[in-house]
């Protein structure tokens, strides 16, 4: 079958994991949610296109897509191979000392043109997933961090006089290998709180795992899917900042998240059960109590099956395998899809930011932080502004305007006053009387601009030269008439 065409953002993730992380095809496939064959074909196309990692700043998504797919030539076909008897192989695997390698050797001996070993293993695992069995999950050190919210909340008294209360939501994170747990209370389960809880968890662990495994909540996954879930872009960007990837659990597969579900139950019993009689007056009080109880859970409570605490297992297994945290903390950035208007401005939180005028009416993506606004078109940044409050005003970069708009924008009240004074005192006085006519600058400057321009001649450079001779002698009497009220139109 033809090779799957990936979005360019996922292609860049494949290249980053391959050339910066040194991961194999299967590991990359698990992280980006694609087939190993698709990962392999993507890397082949990169090599055939003559591109290398890191990609240059001039390689936009459109350029990358054209290089990988339009210039890739013919598509690879699908070779039909002898289909193994998966039921027989599954029964044979239950025998002692029998492995997939042994079974494949026997299979390829009978069918020399059969599946290669990696494809054979992938097909078997896909077949085995259809069986109604429960597999015990063994998690590699530093590989996965399971995250979720507890179902129950904590009551906080926010007004002692009236007794008004508010519910705090409990975020839970647990490492796969050591089961070291982290919890933090927030007022909501919105995206900013979700991201902040992740940052606090990573800082508490002192490193980042290879994978973040959330549930399919809307805050994490925009569109749930067994094979290609659409992860929230802000969430994916945060994970990439720490060298991690997001691997959501499959929808309606609770066994995929057994680790975090068990951790949530433990946290609910260990924390909420012990806090049920306490009265909290702030979120800080709740989190202080959580830290105290988590210390008992992680550092003092011994796991019977291994005879060690979670902290001891963490120091031996997870901590050495975690990625070091970057020097700079992740800055929360929200992505929004917008369409530039006819005036080449984009509406973001009731404030308007300019883009180059050639992108008017185009759909763009806005990356929004607390201080900056960045606007992208097909993966290429086309504008950057300092963020302003939503006051309905415009922030415009002169370079984004067409030349005709820039020339008109140059005619401010101050410039018109200067030009009018250069002609004569009557012209200047008339312009000053025109200003109060309207409150909107364009309505005010329009008549005065026309009056001033009528008394000027354009030079070759586009600037205005004072009129001489009959221009000046003809204009000043008209101005005096207008000032005396003899001219109404």
Tab-separated table of C-alpha atoms in Angstrom:
chain	number	residue	atom	x	y	z
A	1	UNK	CA	0.000	0.000	0.000
A	2	UNK	CA	1.206	3.580	-0.539
A	3	UNK	CA	3.255	5.158	2.201
A	4	UNK	CA	1.254	7.253	4.652
A	5	UNK	CA	1.671	10.987	4.185
A	6	UNK	CA	2.297	12.654	7.530
A	7	UNK	CA	1.748	16.230	8.607
A	8	UNK	CA	4.975	18.192	8.526
A	9	UNK	CA	4.887	18.756	12.286
A	10	UNK	CA	5.013	14.975	12.817
A	11	UNK	CA	7.750	14.645	10.189
A	12	UNK	CA	9.872	17.126	12.160
A	13	UNK	CA	9.196	15.085	15.323
A	14	UNK	CA	10.439	11.938	13.543
A	15	UNK	CA	13.622	13.699	12.449
A	16	UNK	CA	14.215	15.145	15.943
A	17	UNK	CA	13.830	11.755	17.632
A	18	UNK	CA	16.056	10.086	15.027
A	19	UNK	CA	18.955	12.540	14.798
A	20	UNK	CA	18.891	14.138	18.259
A	21	UNK	CA	17.609	11.233	20.321
A	22	UNK	CA	19.223	8.441	18.298
A	23	UNK	CA	16.054	6.330	18.543
A	24	UNK	CA	15.190	3.364	16.341
A	25	UNK	CA	12.252	3.128	13.968
A	26	UNK	CA	9.983	1.314	16.418
A	27	UNK	CA	10.688	3.699	19.275
A	28	UNK	CA	10.042	6.698	17.040
A	29	UNK	CA	6.827	5.120	15.747
A	30	UNK	CA	5.551	4.683	19.300
A	31	UNK	CA	6.304	8.301	20.137
A	32	UNK	CA	4.727	9.940	17.097
A	33	UNK	CA	1.843	7.492	16.626
A	34	UNK	CA	2.831	6.179	13.185
A	35	UNK	CA	3.747	2.806	11.732
A	36	UNK	CA	7.459	1.819	11.784
A	37	UNK	CA	7.309	1.439	8.005
A	38	UNK	CA	6.089	5.033	7.716
A	39	UNK	CA	8.989	6.232	9.865
A	40	UNK	CA	11.425	4.243	7.748
A	41	UNK	CA	9.978	5.613	4.483
A	42	UNK	CA	10.072	9.196	5.809
A	43	UNK	CA	13.787	8.889	6.582
A	44	UNK	CA	14.412	7.412	3.126
A	45	UNK	CA	12.610	10.301	1.474
A	46	UNK	CA	14.693	12.759	3.495
A	47	UNK	CA	17.876	11.104	2.236
A	48	UNK	CA	16.652	11.059	-1.376
A	49	UNK	CA	15.686	14.732	-1.142
A	50	UNK	CA	19.240	15.631	-0.088
A	51	UNK	CA	18.140	17.222	3.191
A	52	UNK	CA	19.936	16.896	6.511
A	53	UNK	CA	19.111	17.575	10.158
A	54	UNK	CA	18.858	20.178	11.549
A	55	UNK	CA	16.751	21.739	8.824
A	56	UNK	CA	17.623	25.295	7.920
A	57	UNK	CA	15.469	28.255	8.946
A	58	UNK	CA	14.434	28.660	5.317
A	59	UNK	CA	12.916	25.160	5.168
A	60	UNK	CA	9.250	25.870	5.883
A	61	UNK	CA	6.547	23.200	6.064
A	62	UNK	CA	5.617	23.821	2.435
A	63	UNK	CA	9.246	23.450	1.278
A	64	UNK	CA	9.709	20.299	3.360
A	65	UNK	CA	6.529	18.717	2.020
A	66	UNK	CA	7.501	19.474	-1.567
A	67	UNK	CA	10.973	17.998	-1.044
A	68	UNK	CA	9.741	14.803	0.609
A	69	UNK	CA	6.665	13.973	-1.440
A	70	UNK	CA	6.532	15.885	-4.710
A	71	UNK	CA	10.181	15.175	-5.531
A	72	UNK	CA	10.211	11.670	-4.125
A	73	UNK	CA	9.405	9.934	-7.388
A	74	UNK	CA	7.382	6.741	-7.428
A	75	UNK	CA	5.603	5.398	-4.412
A	76	UNK	CA	6.626	2.149	-2.844
A	77	UNK	CA	4.341	-0.811	-3.365
A	78	UNK	CA	3.173	-3.589	-1.063
A	79	UNK	CA	4.591	-7.070	-1.451
A	80	UNK	CA	2.243	-9.940	-0.741
A	81	UNK	CA	3.796	-12.564	1.515
A	82	UNK	CA	2.692	-15.921	2.793
A	83	UNK	CA	0.416	-15.291	5.766
A	84	UNK	CA	1.628	-17.106	8.905
A	85	UNK	CA	-0.693	-19.184	11.064
A	86	UNK	CA	-0.809	-16.764	13.980
A	87	UNK	CA	-2.922	-19.067	16.133
A	88	UNK	CA	-0.319	-21.824	15.861
A	89	UNK	CA	2.528	-19.432	16.652
A	90	UNK	CA	0.620	-18.014	19.622
A	91	UNK	CA	0.218	-21.507	21.090
A	92	UNK	CA	3.871	-22.308	20.431
A	93	UNK	CA	4.992	-19.181	22.283
A	94	UNK	CA	3.487	-20.583	25.475
A	95	UNK	CA	6.101	-23.333	25.392
A	96	UNK	CA	9.239	-22.847	27.429
A	97	UNK	CA	12.261	-21.360	25.609
A	98	UNK	CA	10.257	-20.617	22.421
A	99	UNK	CA	10.699	-17.072	21.086
A	100	UNK	CA	9.468	-15.077	18.102
A	101	UNK	CA	12.957	-15.298	16.611
A	102	UNK	CA	12.816	-19.117	16.634
A	103	UNK	CA	9.335	-19.166	15.118
A	104	UNK	CA	10.351	-16.686	12.425
A	105	UNK	CA	13.395	-18.786	11.525
A	106	UNK	CA	11.087	-21.757	10.993
A	107	UNK	CA	8.634	-19.625	9.011
A	108	UNK	CA	11.249	-18.101	6.712
A	109	UNK	CA	12.708	-21.563	6.115
A	110	UNK	CA	9.374	-22.634	4.636
A	111	UNK	CA	8.685	-19.298	2.901
A	112	UNK	CA	11.956	-17.629	1.788
A	113	UNK	CA	9.985	-14.713	0.287
A	114	UNK	CA	7.950	-14.189	3.453
A	115	UNK	CA	7.832	-11.265	5.841
A	116	UNK	CA	11.054	-9.865	7.215
A	117	UNK	CA	11.514	-10.271	10.968
A	118	UNK	CA	10.457	-6.756	12.034
A	119	UNK	CA	7.292	-6.887	9.931
A	120	UNK	CA	6.573	-10.388	11.190
A	121	UNK	CA	6.758	-9.197	14.807
A	122	UNK	CA	4.549	-6.177	14.100
A	123	UNK	CA	1.875	-8.338	12.489
A	124	UNK	CA	1.921	-10.811	15.360
A	125	UNK	CA	1.560	-8.098	17.974
A	126	UNK	CA	-1.319	-6.587	16.030
A	127	UNK	CA	-3.005	-9.978	15.913
A	128	UNK	CA	-2.384	-10.600	19.616
A	129	UNK	CA	-3.994	-7.278	20.576
A	130	UNK	CA	-7.315	-8.658	19.320
A	131	UNK	CA	-7.251	-11.425	21.916
A	132	UNK	CA	-9.377	-10.883	25.045
A	133	UNK	CA	-6.458	-11.226	27.432
A	134	UNK	CA	-4.885	-8.933	29.998
A	135	UNK	CA	-1.154	-8.400	29.694
A	136	UNK	CA	0.923	-7.252	32.631
A	137	UNK	CA	2.718	-4.061	31.641
A	138	UNK	CA	6.397	-3.847	32.507
A	139	UNK	CA	7.553	-0.242	32.267
A	140	UNK	CA	11.119	0.652	31.390
A	141	UNK	CA	12.998	3.019	33.684
A	142	UNK	CA	12.462	6.677	32.822
A	143	UNK	CA	10.169	5.823	29.939
A	144	UNK	CA	6.629	6.819	30.963
A	145	UNK	CA	4.930	9.343	33.209
A	146	UNK	CA	1.211	8.645	33.646
A	147	UNK	CA	-0.926	11.729	34.334
A	148	UNK	CA	-4.583	12.252	35.223
A	149	UNK	CA	-6.973	14.092	37.524
A	150	UNK	CA	-8.548	12.462	40.558
A	151	UNK	CA	-12.297	12.039	40.354
A	152	UNK	CA	-12.958	13.623	43.754
A	153	UNK	CA	-12.179	17.199	44.737
A	154	UNK	CA	-11.054	18.995	47.902
A	155	UNK	CA	-13.329	21.567	49.522
A	156	UNK	CA	-11.701	24.919	50.315
A	157	UNK	CA	-13.380	27.675	52.346
A	158	UNK	CA	-12.653	30.902	50.458
A	159	UNK	CA	-14.745	33.233	52.671
A	160	UNK	CA	-14.714	32.598	56.408
A	161	UNK	CA	-17.540	35.046	57.117
A	162	UNK	CA	-20.068	33.665	54.659
A	163	UNK	CA	-18.700	30.126	54.623
A	164	UNK	CA	-18.507	30.156	50.831
A	165	UNK	CA	-16.524	27.195	49.476
A	166	UNK	CA	-14.800	26.244	46.248
A	167	UNK	CA	-13.646	22.886	44.945
A	168	UNK	CA	-9.955	22.231	44.213
A	169	UNK	CA	-9.042	19.638	41.580
A	170	UNK	CA	-6.285	17.128	42.278
A	171	UNK	CA	-3.688	16.431	39.556
A	172	UNK	CA	-1.817	13.115	39.860
A	173	UNK	CA	1.372	11.969	38.090
A	174	UNK	CA	3.150	8.645	38.596
A	175	UNK	CA	6.344	7.254	37.045
A	176	UNK	CA	5.974	3.866	35.397
A	177	UNK	CA	8.951	1.951	36.785
A	178	UNK	CA	9.179	3.172	40.390
A	179	UNK	CA	5.554	4.287	40.963
A	180	UNK	CA	6.866	7.500	42.549
A	181	UNK	CA	3.782	9.705	42.842
A	182	UNK	CA	3.191	13.440	42.602
A	183	UNK	CA	0.003	15.364	43.342
A	184	UNK	CA	-0.946	19.025	43.205
A	185	UNK	CA	-4.212	20.901	43.720
A	186	UNK	CA	-5.468	23.564	41.289
A	187	UNK	CA	-8.688	25.516	40.957
A	188	UNK	CA	-9.545	24.134	37.531
A	189	UNK	CA	-8.671	21.552	34.898
A	190	UNK	CA	-8.094	24.100	32.144
A	191	UNK	CA	-5.102	23.999	29.805
A	192	UNK	CA	-2.935	26.524	31.739
A	193	UNK	CA	-3.460	24.578	34.982
A	194	UNK	CA	-2.816	21.277	33.190
A	195	UNK	CA	0.497	22.544	31.803
A	196	UNK	CA	1.579	24.124	35.097
A	197	UNK	CA	0.936	20.860	36.954
A	198	UNK	CA	3.169	19.034	34.469
A	199	UNK	CA	5.963	21.550	34.975
A	200	UNK	CA	5.733	21.198	38.746
A	201	UNK	CA	5.778	17.402	38.443
A	202	UNK	CA	8.867	17.381	36.199
A	203	UNK	CA	10.643	19.779	38.543
A	204	UNK	CA	9.729	17.599	41.519
A	205	UNK	CA	11.141	14.521	39.766
A	206	UNK	CA	14.227	16.421	38.621
A	207	UNK	CA	13.985	15.205	35.033
A	208	UNK	CA	11.706	14.406	32.110
A	209	UNK	CA	10.569	10.970	30.868
A	210	UNK	CA	10.521	9.840	27.264
A	211	UNK	CA	6.721	9.664	27.162
A	212	UNK	CA	3.822	11.472	28.800
A	213	UNK	CA	0.767	9.207	28.976
A	214	UNK	CA	-2.481	11.147	29.582
A	215	UNK	CA	-6.079	10.086	29.370
A	216	UNK	CA	-8.111	11.291	26.385
A	217	UNK	CA	-9.433	14.374	28.167
A	218	UNK	CA	-10.071	17.378	25.904
A	219	UNK	CA	-7.374	19.376	27.657
A	220	UNK	CA	-4.786	16.877	26.370
A	221	UNK	CA	-6.276	15.310	23.236
A	222	UNK	CA	-8.335	17.276	20.729
A	223	UNK	CA	-9.475	14.186	18.818
A	224	UNK	CA	-9.164	10.703	20.305
A	225	UNK	CA	-8.261	7.868	17.960
A	226	UNK	CA	-6.854	4.356	18.318
A	227	UNK	CA	-4.162	4.965	15.721
A	228	UNK	CA	-3.635	8.698	15.206
A	229	UNK	CA	-4.849	10.823	18.149
A	230	UNK	CA	-4.676	14.588	17.671
A	231	UNK	CA	-2.793	15.966	20.676
A	232	UNK	CA	-3.351	19.524	21.864
A	233	UNK	CA	-0.611	21.593	20.223
A	234	UNK	CA	0.284	23.493	23.385
A	235	UNK	CA	0.608	20.213	25.273
A	236	UNK	CA	2.756	18.693	22.519
A	237	UNK	CA	4.938	21.816	22.462
A	238	UNK	CA	5.498	21.609	26.210
A	239	UNK	CA	6.493	17.943	25.895
A	240	UNK	CA	8.902	18.728	23.038
A	241	UNK	CA	10.508	21.488	25.127
A	242	UNK	CA	11.523	18.822	27.643
A	243	UNK	CA	12.506	16.237	25.025
A	244	UNK	CA	9.398	14.127	25.614
A	245	UNK	CA	6.497	12.982	23.467
A	246	UNK	CA	2.794	12.559	24.233
A	247	UNK	CA	1.317	9.058	23.897
A	248	UNK	CA	-2.372	9.120	24.932
A	249	UNK	CA	-4.049	5.945	26.094
A	250	UNK	CA	-6.379	4.330	23.593
A	251	UNK	CA	-10.016	5.374	23.976
A	252	UNK	CA	-12.189	2.898	25.874
A	253	UNK	CA	-9.132	0.874	26.911
A	254	UNK	CA	-8.863	1.342	30.706
A	255	UNK	CA	-6.094	-1.248	30.967
A	256	UNK	CA	-3.787	1.064	29.032
A	257	UNK	CA	-3.770	3.444	31.993
A	258	UNK	CA	-3.879	0.913	34.824
A	259	UNK	CA	-0.784	2.441	36.427
A	260	UNK	CA	-2.221	5.939	36.780
A	261	UNK	CA	-5.679	4.647	37.710
A	262	UNK	CA	-4.112	2.648	40.527
A	263	UNK	CA	-2.067	5.693	41.567
A	264	UNK	CA	-5.211	7.837	41.581
A	265	UNK	CA	-6.941	5.333	43.851
A	266	UNK	CA	-3.932	5.255	46.175
A	267	UNK	CA	-3.752	9.061	46.258
A	268	UNK	CA	-7.483	9.346	46.896
A	269	UNK	CA	-7.243	6.914	49.803
A	270	UNK	CA	-3.904	8.124	51.144
A	271	UNK	CA	-4.547	11.846	50.775
A	272	UNK	CA	-8.260	12.515	50.583
A	273	UNK	CA	-9.121	9.951	53.208
A	274	UNK	CA	-6.699	11.540	55.677
A	275	UNK	CA	-7.759	15.072	54.793
A	276	UNK	CA	-11.506	14.536	55.020
A	277	UNK	CA	-11.829	16.106	58.481
A	278	UNK	CA	-9.473	19.044	57.851
A	279	UNK	CA	-10.720	22.488	56.916
A	280	UNK	CA	-8.677	24.420	54.335
A	281	UNK	CA	-8.852	28.157	53.751
A	282	UNK	CA	-6.555	28.438	50.725
A	283	UNK	CA	-5.090	26.408	47.901
A	284	UNK	CA	-1.646	26.801	49.473
A	285	UNK	CA	-2.903	25.047	52.620
A	286	UNK	CA	-4.133	22.112	50.539
A	287	UNK	CA	-0.834	21.727	48.690
A	288	UNK	CA	1.183	21.971	51.907
A	289	UNK	CA	-0.838	19.093	53.357
A	290	UNK	CA	-0.407	17.099	50.126
A	291	UNK	CA	3.392	17.481	50.236
A	292	UNK	CA	3.480	16.241	53.817
A	293	UNK	CA	1.379	13.153	53.082
A	294	UNK	CA	3.195	12.395	49.803
A	295	UNK	CA	6.479	12.298	51.715
A	296	UNK	CA	5.049	9.491	53.838
A	297	UNK	CA	3.723	7.675	50.764
A	298	UNK	CA	6.894	7.916	48.665
A	299	UNK	CA	9.678	7.881	51.264
A	300	UNK	CA	8.414	5.779	54.169
A	301	UNK	CA	5.803	3.313	52.956
A	302	UNK	CA	7.493	0.071	51.829
A	303	UNK	CA	6.087	-1.801	48.826
A	304	UNK	CA	5.565	-5.392	49.918
A	305	UNK	CA	6.263	-6.982	46.557
A	306	UNK	CA	9.774	-5.492	46.304
A	307	UNK	CA	10.607	-4.613	49.898
A	308	UNK	CA	11.572	-1.025	49.034
A	309	UNK	CA	10.008	2.391	49.059
A	310	UNK	CA	8.978	4.281	45.956
A	311	UNK	CA	11.768	6.778	46.581
A	312	UNK	CA	14.396	4.022	46.704
A	313	UNK	CA	13.100	2.525	43.463
A	314	UNK	CA	13.073	5.985	41.897
A	315	UNK	CA	16.729	6.616	42.781
A	316	UNK	CA	17.735	3.213	41.386
A	317	UNK	CA	15.549	3.048	38.264
A	318	UNK	CA	13.830	6.186	37.035
A	319	UNK	CA	16.089	9.016	38.157
A	320	UNK	CA	19.244	7.887	36.263
A	321	UNK	CA	17.176	7.383	33.092
A	322	UNK	CA	15.274	10.684	33.129
A	323	UNK	CA	16.302	13.415	30.709
A	324	UNK	CA	17.836	16.483	32.391
A	325	UNK	CA	15.572	19.513	32.488
A	326	UNK	CA	16.450	22.393	30.134
A	327	UNK	CA	17.909	25.582	31.563
A	328	UNK	CA	14.848	27.639	30.642
A	329	UNK	CA	11.442	26.731	32.010
A	330	UNK	CA	8.695	26.217	29.465
A	331	UNK	CA	6.693	29.378	28.778
A	332	UNK	CA	2.996	28.664	28.342
A	333	UNK	CA	1.927	29.307	24.768
A	334	UNK	CA	-1.566	28.778	23.449
A	335	UNK	CA	-2.259	28.202	19.746
A	336	UNK	CA	-5.298	29.611	17.959
A	337	UNK	CA	-6.375	29.416	14.329
A	338	UNK	CA	-7.467	32.759	12.886
A	339	UNK	CA	-8.145	34.328	9.499
A	340	UNK	CA	-6.564	37.649	8.576
A	341	UNK	CA	-9.100	40.302	7.593
A	342	UNK	CA	-9.180	42.532	4.548
A	343	UNK	CA	-7.245	45.084	6.583
A	344	UNK	CA	-4.481	42.423	7.059
A	345	UNK	CA	-5.034	42.323	10.826
A	346	UNK	CA	-5.750	39.290	13.017
A	347	UNK	CA	-8.183	39.443	15.937
A	348	UNK	CA	-6.695	37.912	19.096
A	349	UNK	CA	-8.547	38.465	22.365
A	350	UNK	CA	-10.257	41.635	21.065
A	351	UNK	CA	-7.032	43.270	19.899
A	352	UNK	CA	-5.891	43.413	16.281
A	353	UNK	CA	-2.348	42.573	15.146
A	354	UNK	CA	-1.006	43.139	11.653
A	355	UNK	CA	0.456	40.616	9.235
A	356	UNK	CA	2.084	41.384	5.862
A	357	UNK	CA	-0.718	42.609	3.594
A	358	UNK	CA	-0.212	39.765	1.105
A	359	UNK	CA	-1.645	37.383	3.738
A	360	UNK	CA	-5.006	39.188	3.919
A	361	UNK	CA	-7.918	36.687	3.977
A	362	UNK	CA	-5.500	33.795	4.632
A	363	UNK	CA	-5.903	31.355	7.527
A	364	UNK	CA	-3.018	31.655	9.987
A	365	UNK	CA	-1.956	30.204	13.338
A	366	UNK	CA	-1.258	32.414	16.346
A	367	UNK	CA	1.094	31.408	19.169
A	368	UNK	CA	0.043	33.379	22.231
A	369	UNK	CA	2.146	33.811	25.363
A	370	UNK	CA	1.725	36.199	28.282
A	371	UNK	CA	3.930	38.825	26.582
A	372	UNK	CA	4.146	38.062	22.863
A	373	UNK	CA	2.008	37.217	19.847
A	374	UNK	CA	3.593	35.206	17.009
A	375	UNK	CA	1.668	34.553	13.807
A	376	UNK	CA	2.522	31.667	11.446
A	377	UNK	CA	1.461	30.789	7.925
A	378	UNK	CA	2.063	27.160	6.923
A	379	UNK	CA	4.680	26.788	9.641
A	380	UNK	CA	6.562	29.995	8.755
A	381	UNK	CA	6.518	32.919	11.179
A	382	UNK	CA	5.251	36.000	9.365
A	383	UNK	CA	4.687	38.428	12.252
A	384	UNK	CA	5.602	39.000	15.900
A	385	UNK	CA	4.145	41.590	18.263
A	386	UNK	CA	4.225	42.504	21.919
A	387	UNK	CA	0.920	41.433	23.430
A	388	UNK	CA	-1.576	44.192	24.242
A	389	UNK	CA	-4.774	44.197	26.262
A	390	UNK	CA	-8.033	43.485	24.488
A	391	UNK	CA	-9.136	47.089	23.986
A	392	UNK	CA	-10.326	46.844	20.395
A	393	UNK	CA	-7.308	48.786	19.123
A	394	UNK	CA	-4.788	47.894	16.424
A	395	UNK	CA	-1.082	47.114	16.573
A	396	UNK	CA	0.403	47.683	13.124
A	397	UNK	CA	3.940	47.219	11.864
A	398	UNK	CA	4.603	49.744	9.047
A	399	UNK	CA	6.477	47.127	7.006
A	400	UNK	CA	3.252	45.075	6.827
A	401	UNK	CA	1.390	47.885	5.019
A	402	UNK	CA	1.285	48.404	1.246
A	403	UNK	CA	3.174	51.490	0.097
A	404	UNK	CA	-0.024	53.444	-0.606
A	405	UNK	CA	-1.256	52.863	2.946
A	406	UNK	CA	2.091	53.896	4.398
A	407	UNK	CA	2.034	57.165	2.456
A	408	UNK	CA	-1.444	58.001	3.729
A	409	UNK	CA	-0.530	57.017	7.301
A	410	UNK	CA	2.374	59.483	7.189
A	411	UNK	CA	-0.107	62.384	7.017
A	412	UNK	CA	-0.601	62.913	10.729
A	413	UNK	CA	-2.155	66.019	12.291
A	414	UNK	CA	1.302	67.268	13.237
A	415	UNK	CA	2.621	66.953	9.694
A	416	UNK	CA	-0.429	68.657	8.164
A	417	UNK	CA	-0.021	71.534	10.635
A	418	UNK	CA	3.630	71.918	9.621
A	419	UNK	CA	2.822	71.876	5.923
A	420	UNK	CA	-0.058	74.351	6.363
A	421	UNK	CA	2.131	76.766	8.334
A	422	UNK	CA	4.704	76.650	5.534
A	423	UNK	CA	2.041	77.898	3.094
A	424	UNK	CA	0.662	80.741	5.138
A	425	UNK	CA	-0.912	81.778	8.402
A	426	UNK	CA	-4.468	81.725	6.998
A	427	UNK	CA	-4.072	78.112	5.817
A	428	UNK	CA	-2.663	77.090	9.192
A	429	UNK	CA	-5.514	78.794	11.043
A	430	UNK	CA	-8.134	77.138	8.846
A	431	UNK	CA	-6.605	73.692	9.473
A	432	UNK	CA	-6.700	74.315	13.220
A	433	UNK	CA	-10.415	75.097	12.952
A	434	UNK	CA	-11.013	71.891	10.991
A	435	UNK	CA	-9.555	69.641	13.738
A	436	UNK	CA	-12.597	69.727	16.083
A	437	UNK	CA	-15.005	68.750	13.293
A	438	UNK	CA	-14.618	65.044	13.971
A	439	UNK	CA	-13.306	62.874	16.757
A	440	UNK	CA	-11.934	60.103	14.563
A	441	UNK	CA	-8.502	61.091	13.172
A	442	UNK	CA	-9.342	59.975	9.634
A	443	UNK	CA	-12.407	62.248	9.624
A	444	UNK	CA	-10.377	65.130	11.017
A	445	UNK	CA	-7.330	64.864	8.814
A	446	UNK	CA	-9.291	64.173	5.631
A	447	UNK	CA	-10.436	67.781	4.938
A	448	UNK	CA	-7.215	69.318	6.233
A	449	UNK	CA	-5.151	66.859	4.207
A	450	UNK	CA	-7.082	67.759	1.062
A	451	UNK	CA	-6.644	71.465	1.812
A	452	UNK	CA	-2.931	71.119	2.385
A	453	UNK	CA	-2.340	68.884	-0.626
A	454	UNK	CA	-4.270	71.233	-2.862
A	455	UNK	CA	-1.657	73.871	-2.105
A	456	UNK	CA	1.347	71.637	-2.790
A	457	UNK	CA	3.066	70.081	-5.734
A	458	UNK	CA	4.518	66.608	-5.579
A	459	UNK	CA	8.241	66.364	-6.114
A	460	UNK	CA	9.942	63.411	-7.800
A	461	UNK	CA	10.599	61.899	-4.348
A	462	UNK	CA	6.948	62.048	-3.350
A	463	UNK	CA	7.434	64.867	-0.801
A	464	UNK	CA	5.569	68.157	-0.932
A	465	UNK	CA	7.055	71.414	-2.190
A	466	UNK	CA	5.560	74.785	-1.237
A	467	UNK	CA	3.479	76.209	-4.031
A	468	UNK	CA	4.626	79.459	-5.511
A	469	UNK	CA	3.163	82.178	-7.645
A	470	UNK	CA	-0.514	81.937	-8.481
A	471	UNK	CA	-0.978	78.760	-6.283
A	472	UNK	CA	-0.263	80.691	-3.106
A	473	UNK	CA	-1.975	83.891	-4.225
A	474	UNK	CA	-5.088	81.941	-5.258
A	475	UNK	CA	-5.326	79.810	-2.115
A	476	UNK	CA	-4.889	82.409	0.640
A	477	UNK	CA	-7.893	84.580	-0.408
A	478	UNK	CA	-10.070	81.447	-0.351
A	479	UNK	CA	-8.791	80.625	3.130
A	480	UNK	CA	-9.608	84.136	4.335
A	481	UNK	CA	-13.132	83.791	2.951
A	482	UNK	CA	-13.585	80.468	4.679
A	483	UNK	CA	-12.349	81.917	7.952
A	484	UNK	CA	-14.741	84.845	7.693
A	485	UNK	CA	-17.666	82.486	7.091
A	486	UNK	CA	-18.301	83.653	3.520
A	487	UNK	CA	-17.637	80.129	2.110
A	488	UNK	CA	-19.806	77.247	3.268
A	489	UNK	CA	-18.752	74.580	0.792
